[in-house]
Short mmCIF file of C-alpha atoms in Angstrom, two decimals:
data_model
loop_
_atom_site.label_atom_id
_atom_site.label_comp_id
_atom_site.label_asym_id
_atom_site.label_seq_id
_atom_site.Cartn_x
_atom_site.Cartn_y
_atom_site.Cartn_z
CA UNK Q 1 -6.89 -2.50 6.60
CA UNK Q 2 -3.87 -4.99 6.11
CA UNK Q 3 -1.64 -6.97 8.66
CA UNK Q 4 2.23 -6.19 8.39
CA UNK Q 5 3.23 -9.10 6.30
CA UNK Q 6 0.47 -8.89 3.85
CA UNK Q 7 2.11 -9.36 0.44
CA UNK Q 8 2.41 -6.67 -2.15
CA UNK Q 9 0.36 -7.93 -4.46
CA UNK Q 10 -2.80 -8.08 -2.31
CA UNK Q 11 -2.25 -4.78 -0.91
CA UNK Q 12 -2.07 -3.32 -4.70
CA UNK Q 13 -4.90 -5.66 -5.29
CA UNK Q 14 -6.74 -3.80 -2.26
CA UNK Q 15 -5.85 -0.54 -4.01
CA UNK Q 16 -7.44 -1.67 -7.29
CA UNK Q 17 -10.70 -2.81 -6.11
CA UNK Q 18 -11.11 0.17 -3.24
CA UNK Q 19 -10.30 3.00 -5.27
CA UNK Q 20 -8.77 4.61 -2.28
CA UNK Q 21 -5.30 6.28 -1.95
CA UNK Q 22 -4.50 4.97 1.30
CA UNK Q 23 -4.64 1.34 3.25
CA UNK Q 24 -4.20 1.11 6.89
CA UNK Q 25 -1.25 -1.08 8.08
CA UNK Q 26 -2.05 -2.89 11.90
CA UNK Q 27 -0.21 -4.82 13.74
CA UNK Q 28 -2.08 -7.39 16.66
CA UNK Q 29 -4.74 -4.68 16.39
CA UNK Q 30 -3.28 -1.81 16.47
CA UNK Q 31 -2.57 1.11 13.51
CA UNK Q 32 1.46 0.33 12.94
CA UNK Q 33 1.11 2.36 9.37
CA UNK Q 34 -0.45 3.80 6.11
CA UNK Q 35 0.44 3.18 2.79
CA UNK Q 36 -0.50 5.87 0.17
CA UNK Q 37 -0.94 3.76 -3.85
CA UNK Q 38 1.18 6.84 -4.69
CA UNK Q 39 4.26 6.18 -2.58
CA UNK Q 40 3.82 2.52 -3.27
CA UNK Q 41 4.20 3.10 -7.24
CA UNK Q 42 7.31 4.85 -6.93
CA UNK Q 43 10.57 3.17 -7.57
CA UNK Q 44 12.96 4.62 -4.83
CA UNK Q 45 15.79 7.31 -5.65
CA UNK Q 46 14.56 7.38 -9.18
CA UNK Q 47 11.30 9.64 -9.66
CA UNK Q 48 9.79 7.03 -11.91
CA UNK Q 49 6.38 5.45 -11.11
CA UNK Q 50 6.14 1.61 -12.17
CA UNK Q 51 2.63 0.75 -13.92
CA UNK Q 52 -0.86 2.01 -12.95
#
């Protein structure tokens, strides 16, 4: 679980140590989101994935 502004590079950082394919996003408590590590690797309008 992250808070909205959470910066990128703890949430990939999360994704690293977890090992899981999705983080849950919450804002004041409450689910506002998930991120999937496969969405957040993509570089938009492109099809290209940056590093794993």
């Amino acid at each position: 679980q992250v808070v909205e502004n959470t910066p990128l590079t703890e949430v990939h950082f999360l994704f690293s140590m977890l090992k899981s394919p999705f983080v849950f996003v919450t804002r004041k408590g409450i689910l506002a989101g998930i991120i999937m590590k496969k969405h957040l690797l993509e570089i938009p309008n492109t099809g290209y994935q940056v590093m794993k």
